[in-house]
Amino acid sequence: MTSRPATASLSIPALAAALAAPSASGATLDAGLTSTFQTTDDSDTHSEQLISADLVVTQTLGPGELLLYLEGSSSPQRAGVSSGYPEANADAGTALDRDGDGRFQVSELRYALPLTESGSLHAGLLDATVFLDASGPLKTTYPVYDYRGIANDETTQFLGAEFVNNPLIEFPDYAPGVVYGWQDSASQSAFRLVLTGSNGLADNPDASYSSLLELDESGRGVFLASEVGRRSFGSGAVRLGLWLNSRDHQTLDGEHDDARNYGAYAVADGGLGRGGWNLRAGWANPDVSAGEYFLAAALEQPVGLGDVGLAGGVTLASDRLDAASEDRLHTEIYWRVPVTPAIHISPDLQYIQHSDFRPGEDAFILGLRLTATLSSS
């Protein structure tokens, strides 16, 4: 298949102008621009350069806070690294239209309302991964989102998707929903309850906003998840969660088309010197999920002028898959070096064995990432 070059209409001046504009209303603006280049020793897969942009606006509104997240990405190549090895770039193709071409979109529009001293409610178009399966210190103050550990941000940390979120959790893409968050500083514990539609923006064939509201369409359901967490390992945390995606799934043996996917997961974080570590584990319904078990470990430490991250993970294939399927192995190492306080460059090397559980799909992937951030706060 003939590849086509990535296309993008991402405007750095527009982002800078937005941040430089006076903010008499007290709004806070944060913007980021990320460029990735990846190449591989797989001769059937082409080198690929991609760009993504993020703009987050938060505004105090009444007793709570309104958040608007605008996102853009360039078009992935048909035979590029992100198509041949989708685990290799979690920042690829995060905002695409129905034809698979890059676009700008409203990814989140949600309102956070404090209910009590310890509880808060979030509602609107939201990303469930903001509230679940997080890496980093357990936040026990309002609001209960927007914090980072060492394995949760593909623009500055691990680029491999399996070290950003647990791959077995069937998160919907940006979807309408509500989140209840409870946190208690005294007990150093927190609780999340998330309810969204089962199909997010990118989960629908036409990738349209109108399709998000077709909640009664045949075969659709809900995504429901709960998570409890407790601060431990000094400033670290342990999180345990359960989840359900109730849309109709075809079983791997092809005998049923109305099965449900569900599972459990765990996350542990802790500090290590001036760096930190992260562990993730998970299980999903082997009747419908290609992967049944997942385990990964990640480490970040200051080295020289920057920070080095090292991670490895394995996803065990469901025994209901084709007999030729193989367990997936994924490793990554990167070195994040600041050029200025707002600009970072990160050389990156990954090895993926049995991508998408396909035998023989093995490759070394060499990458370079450039990240620039701007903030009005």
GROMACS .gro file of C-alpha atoms in nm:
model
  377
    1MET     CA    1   0.000   0.000   0.000
    2THR     CA    2   0.136   0.342  -0.093
    3SER     CA    3   0.196   0.563   0.205
    4ARG     CA    4   0.105   0.930   0.212
    5PRO     CA    5   0.282   1.205   0.405
    6ALA     CA    6   0.139   1.325   0.731
    7THR     CA    7  -0.062   1.646   0.702
    8ALA     CA    8  -0.120   1.906   0.969
    9SER     CA    9  -0.267   2.253   1.008
   10LEU     CA   10  -0.151   2.303   1.366
   11SER     CA   11  -0.075   2.666   1.437
   12ILE     CA   12   0.192   2.762   1.692
   13PRO     CA   13   0.123   3.138   1.648
   14ALA     CA   14  -0.247   3.081   1.718
   15LEU     CA   15  -0.167   2.901   2.043
   16ALA     CA   16   0.077   3.171   2.147
   17ALA     CA   17  -0.175   3.444   2.068
   18ALA     CA   18  -0.441   3.273   2.275
   19LEU     CA   19  -0.209   3.253   2.573
   20ALA     CA   20  -0.093   3.611   2.536
   21ALA     CA   21  -0.447   3.749   2.526
   22PRO     CA   22  -0.564   3.936   2.836
   23SER     CA   23  -0.769   3.721   3.069
   24ALA     CA   24  -0.991   3.964   3.251
   25SER     CA   25  -1.232   3.686   3.332
   26GLY     CA   26  -0.966   3.495   3.525
   27ALA     CA   27  -0.944   3.203   3.284
   28THR     CA   28  -0.631   2.989   3.284
   29LEU     CA   29  -0.486   2.867   2.955
   30ASP     CA   30  -0.230   2.593   2.901
   31ALA     CA   31  -0.104   2.482   2.561
   32GLY     CA   32   0.132   2.220   2.430
   33LEU     CA   33   0.277   2.119   2.094
   34THR     CA   34   0.436   1.776   2.044
   35SER     CA   35   0.624   1.646   1.742
   36THR     CA   36   0.733   1.281   1.714
   37PHE     CA   37   0.953   1.107   1.459
   38GLN     CA   38   0.978   0.727   1.458
   39THR     CA   39   1.159   0.479   1.238
   40THR     CA   40   1.192   0.101   1.256
   41ASP     CA   41   1.398  -0.191   1.133
   42ASP     CA   42   1.080  -0.343   0.985
   43SER     CA   43   1.123  -0.290   0.610
   44ASP     CA   44   0.746  -0.304   0.553
   45THR     CA   45   0.682  -0.010   0.785
   46HIS     CA   46   0.767   0.348   0.689
   47SER     CA   47   0.925   0.614   0.906
   48GLU     CA   48   0.671   0.865   1.033
   49GLN     CA   49   0.658   1.219   1.167
   50LEU     CA   50   0.347   1.335   1.351
   51ILE     CA   51   0.232   1.650   1.530
   52SER     CA   52  -0.025   1.706   1.802
   53ALA     CA   53  -0.149   2.017   1.979
   54ASP     CA   54  -0.337   2.067   2.305
   55LEU     CA   55  -0.509   2.371   2.450
   56VAL     CA   56  -0.677   2.357   2.791
   57VAL     CA   57  -0.889   2.644   2.920
   58THR     CA   58  -1.023   2.643   3.276
   59GLN     CA   59  -1.265   2.903   3.405
   60THR     CA   60  -1.418   2.949   3.748
   61LEU     CA   61  -1.791   2.951   3.695
   62GLY     CA   62  -2.028   2.981   3.987
   63PRO     CA   63  -1.932   2.744   4.267
   64GLY     CA   64  -1.728   2.518   4.036
   65GLU     CA   65  -1.495   2.516   3.739
   66LEU     CA   66  -1.550   2.471   3.366
   67LEU     CA   67  -1.282   2.296   3.160
   68LEU     CA   68  -1.249   2.308   2.781
   69TYR     CA   69  -0.992   2.088   2.609
   70LEU     CA   70  -0.917   2.151   2.241
   71GLU     CA   71  -0.702   1.891   2.066
   72GLY     CA   72  -0.551   1.855   1.721
   73SER     CA   73  -0.337   1.595   1.548
   74SER     CA   74  -0.186   1.534   1.207
   75SER     CA   75  -0.284   1.240   0.985
   76PRO     CA   76  -0.107   0.908   1.046
   77GLN     CA   77   0.056   0.747   0.743
   78ARG     CA   78  -0.119   0.444   0.598
   79ALA     CA   79   0.191   0.225   0.638
   80GLY     CA   80   0.367   0.427   0.906
   81VAL     CA   81   0.498   0.317   1.243
   82SER     CA   82   0.177   0.406   1.429
   83SER     CA   83  -0.028   0.190   1.190
   84GLY     CA   84   0.206  -0.108   1.186
   85TYR     CA   85   0.281  -0.092   1.559
   86PRO     CA   86  -0.006   0.096   1.727
   87GLU     CA   87   0.139   0.034   2.073
   88ALA     CA   88   0.446   0.244   1.986
   89ASN     CA   89   0.293   0.593   1.988
   90ALA     CA   90   0.014   0.690   2.227
   91ASP     CA   91   0.021   1.044   2.087
   92ALA     CA   92  -0.059   0.937   1.730
   93GLY     CA   93  -0.399   1.006   1.577
   94THR     CA   94  -0.571   1.129   1.891
   95ALA     CA   95  -0.801   1.361   1.691
   96LEU     CA   96  -0.917   1.212   1.360
   97ASP     CA   97  -1.221   1.251   1.137
   98ARG     CA   98  -1.428   0.974   0.980
   99ASP     CA   99  -1.169   0.929   0.702
  100GLY     CA  100  -0.881   0.889   0.945
  101ASP     CA  101  -0.741   1.235   0.871
  102GLY     CA  102  -0.615   1.469   1.140
  103ARG     CA  103  -0.834   1.752   1.267
  104PHE     CA  104  -0.893   1.996   1.552
  105GLN     CA  105  -1.172   1.898   1.789
  106VAL     CA  106  -1.331   1.969   2.124
  107SER     CA  107  -1.218   1.664   2.321
  108GLU     CA  108  -1.350   1.762   2.664
  109LEU     CA  109  -1.606   2.007   2.794
  110ARG     CA  110  -1.685   1.934   3.156
  111TYR     CA  111  -1.794   2.110   3.472
  112ALA     CA  112  -1.657   2.026   3.816
  113LEU     CA  113  -1.878   2.104   4.115
  114PRO     CA  114  -1.768   2.061   4.478
  115LEU     CA  115  -2.051   1.889   4.666
  116THR     CA  116  -1.903   1.874   5.014
  117GLU     CA  117  -1.564   1.936   5.171
  118SER     CA  118  -1.457   1.590   5.050
  119GLY     CA  119  -1.672   1.519   4.744
  120SER     CA  120  -1.706   1.658   4.393
  121LEU     CA  121  -1.908   1.589   4.079
  122HIS     CA  122  -1.783   1.619   3.721
  123ALA     CA  123  -2.019   1.613   3.422
  124GLY     CA  124  -2.002   1.669   3.048
  125LEU     CA  125  -1.790   1.540   2.762
  126LEU     CA  126  -1.497   1.380   2.941
  127ASP     CA  127  -1.201   1.145   2.926
  128ALA     CA  128  -1.233   0.859   3.175
  129THR     CA  129  -0.856   0.805   3.181
  130VAL     CA  130  -0.819   1.140   3.359
  131PHE     CA  131  -0.988   0.990   3.665
  132LEU     CA  132  -0.885   0.622   3.653
  133ASP     CA  133  -0.566   0.414   3.627
  134ALA     CA  134  -0.348   0.715   3.708
  135SER     CA  135   0.020   0.722   3.795
  136GLY     CA  136   0.147   0.955   4.063
  137PRO     CA  137   0.072   1.081   4.411
  138LEU     CA  138  -0.285   1.033   4.527
  139LYS     CA  139  -0.450   1.373   4.512
  140THR     CA  140  -0.685   1.426   4.803
  141THR     CA  141  -0.791   1.784   4.738
  142TYR     CA  142  -1.045   1.935   4.500
  143PRO     CA  143  -1.039   1.906   4.203
  144VAL     CA  144  -0.946   1.539   4.161
  145TYR     CA  145  -0.784   1.557   3.819
  146ASP     CA  146  -0.491   1.704   3.628
  147TYR     CA  147  -0.188   1.555   3.801
  148ARG     CA  148   0.096   1.345   3.668
  149GLY     CA  149   0.316   1.063   3.786
  150ILE     CA  150   0.589   0.899   3.580
  151ALA     CA  151   0.373   0.687   3.346
  152ASN     CA  152   0.066   0.881   3.237
  153ASP     CA  153   0.168   1.144   2.982
  154GLU     CA  154   0.276   1.047   2.632
  155THR     CA  155   0.394   1.401   2.554
  156THR     CA  156   0.669   1.409   2.819
  157GLN     CA  157   0.699   1.057   2.964
  158PHE     CA  158   0.671   0.713   2.801
  159LEU     CA  159   0.553   0.728   2.441
  160GLY     CA  160   0.444   0.362   2.431
  161ALA     CA  161   0.068   0.330   2.485
  162GLU     CA  162   0.104   0.042   2.730
  163PHE     CA  163   0.297   0.266   2.971
  164VAL     CA  164   0.037   0.543   2.963
  165ASN     CA  165  -0.271   0.339   3.056
  166ASN     CA  166  -0.351  -0.025   3.114
  167PRO     CA  167  -0.426  -0.164   2.764
  168LEU     CA  168  -0.680  -0.417   2.894
  169ILE     CA  169  -0.922  -0.152   3.023
  170GLU     CA  170  -1.173  -0.084   2.744
  171PHE     CA  171  -1.192   0.290   2.796
  172PRO     CA  172  -1.427   0.472   2.558
  173ASP     CA  173  -1.284   0.767   2.371
  174TYR     CA  174  -1.413   1.109   2.478
  175ALA     CA  175  -1.770   1.039   2.584
  176PRO     CA  176  -2.055   1.211   2.773
  177GLY     CA  177  -2.070   1.107   3.135
  178VAL     CA  178  -2.046   1.188   3.503
  179VAL     CA  179  -1.780   1.125   3.767
  180TYR     CA  180  -1.817   1.130   4.143
  181GLY     CA  181  -1.495   1.182   4.334
  182TRP     CA  182  -1.445   1.154   4.708
  183GLN     CA  183  -1.119   1.223   4.883
  184ASP     CA  184  -1.015   1.253   5.243
  185SER     CA  185  -0.689   1.407   5.353
  186ALA     CA  186  -0.710   1.264   5.704
  187SER     CA  187  -0.734   0.902   5.593
  188GLN     CA  188  -0.513   0.962   5.285
  189SER     CA  189  -0.768   0.781   5.068
  190ALA     CA  190  -0.986   0.850   4.765
  191PHE     CA  191  -1.271   0.699   4.564
  192ARG     CA  192  -1.387   0.745   4.204
  193LEU     CA  193  -1.709   0.635   4.036
  194VAL     CA  194  -1.723   0.690   3.659
  195LEU     CA  195  -2.024   0.644   3.430
  196THR     CA  196  -2.004   0.728   3.059
  197GLY     CA  197  -2.141   0.605   2.730
  198SER     CA  198  -1.975   0.293   2.596
  199ASN     CA  199  -1.892   0.464   2.265
  200GLY     CA  200  -1.677   0.773   2.259
  201LEU     CA  201  -1.600   1.018   1.980
  202ALA     CA  202  -1.347   0.795   1.801
  203ASP     CA  203  -1.544   0.475   1.869
  204ASN     CA  204  -1.819   0.569   1.623
  205PRO     CA  205  -1.772   0.519   1.247
  206ASP     CA  206  -1.843   0.883   1.159
  207ALA     CA  207  -1.647   1.030   1.455
  208SER     CA  208  -1.921   1.291   1.498
  209TYR     CA  209  -2.060   1.466   1.803
  210SER     CA  210  -2.418   1.387   1.707
  211SER     CA  211  -2.341   1.015   1.732
  212LEU     CA  212  -2.238   1.062   2.095
  213LEU     CA  213  -2.599   1.142   2.182
  214GLU     CA  214  -2.745   0.833   2.015
  215LEU     CA  215  -2.740   0.649   2.346
  216ASP     CA  216  -3.033   0.423   2.257
  217GLU     CA  217  -2.872   0.289   1.939
  218SER     CA  218  -2.880  -0.091   1.923
  219GLY     CA  219  -2.573  -0.256   2.064
  220ARG     CA  220  -2.458   0.037   2.276
  221GLY     CA  221  -2.423   0.037   2.651
  222VAL     CA  222  -2.230   0.213   2.925
  223PHE     CA  223  -1.881   0.224   3.063
  224LEU     CA  224  -1.893   0.191   3.441
  225ALA     CA  225  -1.588   0.188   3.667
  226SER     CA  226  -1.499   0.237   4.031
  227GLU     CA  227  -1.160   0.288   4.189
  228VAL     CA  228  -1.034   0.314   4.545
  229GLY     CA  229  -0.693   0.449   4.633
  230ARG     CA  230  -0.480   0.501   4.938
  231ARG     CA  231  -0.158   0.693   4.985
  232SER     CA  232   0.137   0.464   5.060
  233PHE     CA  233   0.507   0.419   4.988
  234GLY     CA  234   0.572   0.768   5.125
  235SER     CA  235   0.424   1.003   4.866
  236GLY     CA  236   0.313   0.714   4.642
  237ALA     CA  237  -0.021   0.538   4.620
  238VAL     CA  238  -0.201   0.211   4.557
  239ARG     CA  239  -0.516   0.205   4.341
  240LEU     CA  240  -0.756  -0.083   4.279
  241GLY     CA  241  -1.035  -0.073   4.023
  242LEU     CA  242  -1.318  -0.264   3.856
  243TRP     CA  243  -1.473  -0.180   3.519
  244LEU     CA  244  -1.748  -0.285   3.279
  245ASN     CA  245  -1.813  -0.198   2.915
  246SER     CA  246  -2.165  -0.322   2.844
  247ARG     CA  247  -2.188  -0.261   2.470
  248ASP     CA  248  -2.238  -0.570   2.254
  249HIS     CA  249  -1.914  -0.760   2.190
  250GLN     CA  250  -1.855  -1.055   1.965
  251THR     CA  251  -1.684  -1.339   2.149
  252LEU     CA  252  -1.346  -1.449   2.019
  253ASP     CA  253  -1.487  -1.787   1.921
  254GLY     CA  254  -1.754  -1.614   1.710
  255GLU     CA  255  -2.043  -1.790   1.881
  256HIS     CA  256  -2.204  -1.483   2.044
  257ASP     CA  257  -2.233  -1.116   1.950
  258ASP     CA  258  -2.391  -0.979   2.267
  259ALA     CA  259  -2.119  -1.046   2.526
  260ARG     CA  260  -1.990  -0.789   2.777
  261ASN     CA  261  -1.633  -0.691   2.852
  262TYR     CA  262  -1.519  -0.635   3.210
  263GLY     CA  263  -1.211  -0.658   3.424
  264ALA     CA  264  -1.002  -0.550   3.720
  265TYR     CA  265  -0.678  -0.356   3.756
  266ALA     CA  266  -0.423  -0.231   4.006
  267VAL     CA  267  -0.170   0.053   4.006
  268ALA     CA  268   0.111   0.117   4.255
  269ASP     CA  269   0.351   0.413   4.267
  270GLY     CA  270   0.636   0.518   4.489
  271GLY     CA  271   0.937   0.745   4.507
  272LEU     CA  272   1.295   0.629   4.457
  273GLY     CA  273   1.556   0.890   4.528
  274ARG     CA  274   1.479   1.188   4.307
  275GLY     CA  275   1.278   0.966   4.071
  276GLY     CA  276   0.993   0.722   4.101
  277TRP     CA  277   0.854   0.383   4.004
  278ASN     CA  278   0.521   0.255   3.877
  279LEU     CA  279   0.360  -0.091   3.858
  280ARG     CA  280   0.045  -0.180   3.665
  281ALA     CA  281  -0.150  -0.506   3.646
  282GLY     CA  282  -0.481  -0.603   3.495
  283TRP     CA  283  -0.721  -0.875   3.386
  284ALA     CA  284  -1.002  -0.868   3.128
  285ASN     CA  285  -1.276  -1.107   3.016
  286PRO     CA  286  -1.091  -1.363   2.797
  287ASP     CA  287  -1.408  -1.444   2.603
  288VAL     CA  288  -1.399  -1.105   2.429
  289SER     CA  289  -1.064  -0.942   2.512
  290ALA     CA  290  -0.764  -1.041   2.297
  291GLY     CA  291  -0.543  -0.985   2.601
  292GLU     CA  292  -0.630  -1.155   2.929
  293TYR     CA  293  -0.351  -1.052   3.170
  294PHE     CA  294  -0.122  -0.748   3.173
  295LEU     CA  295   0.177  -0.659   3.390
  296ALA     CA  296   0.416  -0.366   3.351
  297ALA     CA  297   0.685  -0.188   3.550
  298ALA     CA  298   0.829   0.158   3.491
  299LEU     CA  299   1.111   0.359   3.646
  300GLU     CA  300   1.225   0.720   3.604
  301GLN     CA  301   1.551   0.865   3.739
  302PRO     CA  302   1.752   1.185   3.683
  303VAL     CA  303   2.057   1.113   3.465
  304GLY     CA  304   2.294   1.382   3.344
  305LEU     CA  305   2.110   1.682   3.206
  306GLY     CA  306   1.768   1.518   3.209
  307ASP     CA  307   1.559   1.221   3.320
  308VAL     CA  308   1.576   0.862   3.197
  309GLY     CA  309   1.266   0.641   3.186
  310LEU     CA  310   1.279   0.263   3.155
  311ALA     CA  311   0.975   0.035   3.126
  312GLY     CA  312   0.878  -0.318   3.034
  313GLY     CA  313   0.543  -0.489   3.002
  314VAL     CA  314   0.386  -0.816   2.893
  315THR     CA  315   0.029  -0.883   2.780
  316LEU     CA  316  -0.077  -1.247   2.782
  317ALA     CA  317  -0.307  -1.342   2.495
  318SER     CA  318  -0.645  -1.496   2.568
  319ASP     CA  319  -0.650  -1.869   2.506
  320ARG     CA  320  -0.967  -1.808   2.300
  321LEU     CA  321  -0.761  -1.636   2.031
  322ASP     CA  322  -0.628  -1.817   1.728
  323ALA     CA  323  -0.376  -2.084   1.825
  324ALA     CA  324  -0.104  -1.895   1.637
  325SER     CA  325  -0.138  -1.586   1.858
  326GLU     CA  326   0.155  -1.497   2.081
  327ASP     CA  327   0.191  -1.300   2.405
  328ARG     CA  328   0.302  -0.940   2.352
  329LEU     CA  329   0.624  -0.798   2.499
  330HIS     CA  330   0.695  -0.425   2.505
  331THR     CA  331   0.999  -0.238   2.637
  332GLU     CA  332   1.095   0.129   2.618
  333ILE     CA  333   1.375   0.361   2.726
  334TYR     CA  334   1.382   0.740   2.680
  335TRP     CA  335   1.596   1.033   2.789
  336ARG     CA  336   1.406   1.362   2.842
  337VAL     CA  337   1.639   1.664   2.820
  338PRO     CA  338   1.524   2.024   2.877
  339VAL     CA  339   1.634   2.268   2.606
  340THR     CA  340   1.460   2.550   2.791
  341PRO     CA  341   1.216   2.529   3.085
  342ALA     CA  342   0.931   2.507   2.831
  343ILE     CA  343   1.093   2.288   2.563
  344HIS     CA  344   1.204   1.926   2.601
  345ILE     CA  345   1.359   1.680   2.359
  346SER     CA  346   1.340   1.304   2.415
  347PRO     CA  347   1.529   1.033   2.223
  348ASP     CA  348   1.335   0.708   2.258
  349LEU     CA  349   1.396   0.339   2.183
  350GLN     CA  350   1.129   0.068   2.196
  351TYR     CA  351   1.120  -0.303   2.127
  352ILE     CA  352   0.785  -0.467   2.054
  353GLN     CA  353   0.751  -0.843   2.015
  354HIS     CA  354   0.429  -0.987   1.870
  355SER     CA  355   0.252  -0.657   1.813
  356ASP     CA  356  -0.126  -0.702   1.838
  357PHE     CA  357  -0.050  -1.067   1.934
  358ARG     CA  358   0.062  -1.141   1.576
  359PRO     CA  359   0.347  -1.393   1.546
  360GLY     CA  360   0.652  -1.254   1.370
  361GLU     CA  361   0.553  -0.889   1.424
  362ASP     CA  362   0.871  -0.784   1.605
  363ALA     CA  363   1.058  -0.455   1.569
  364PHE     CA  364   1.297  -0.208   1.723
  365ILE     CA  365   1.153   0.144   1.698
  366LEU     CA  366   1.378   0.447   1.731
  367GLY     CA  367   1.212   0.779   1.800
  368LEU     CA  368   1.267   1.146   1.876
  369ARG     CA  369   1.008   1.363   2.047
  370LEU     CA  370   1.001   1.743   2.084
  371THR     CA  371   0.757   1.898   2.330
  372ALA     CA  372   0.687   2.269   2.382
  373THR     CA  373   0.450   2.405   2.645
  374LEU     CA  374   0.304   2.745   2.721
  375SER     CA  375   0.099   2.856   3.020
  376SER     CA  376  -0.076   3.173   3.131
  377SER     CA  377  -0.079   3.064   3.495
   0.00000   0.00000   0.00000
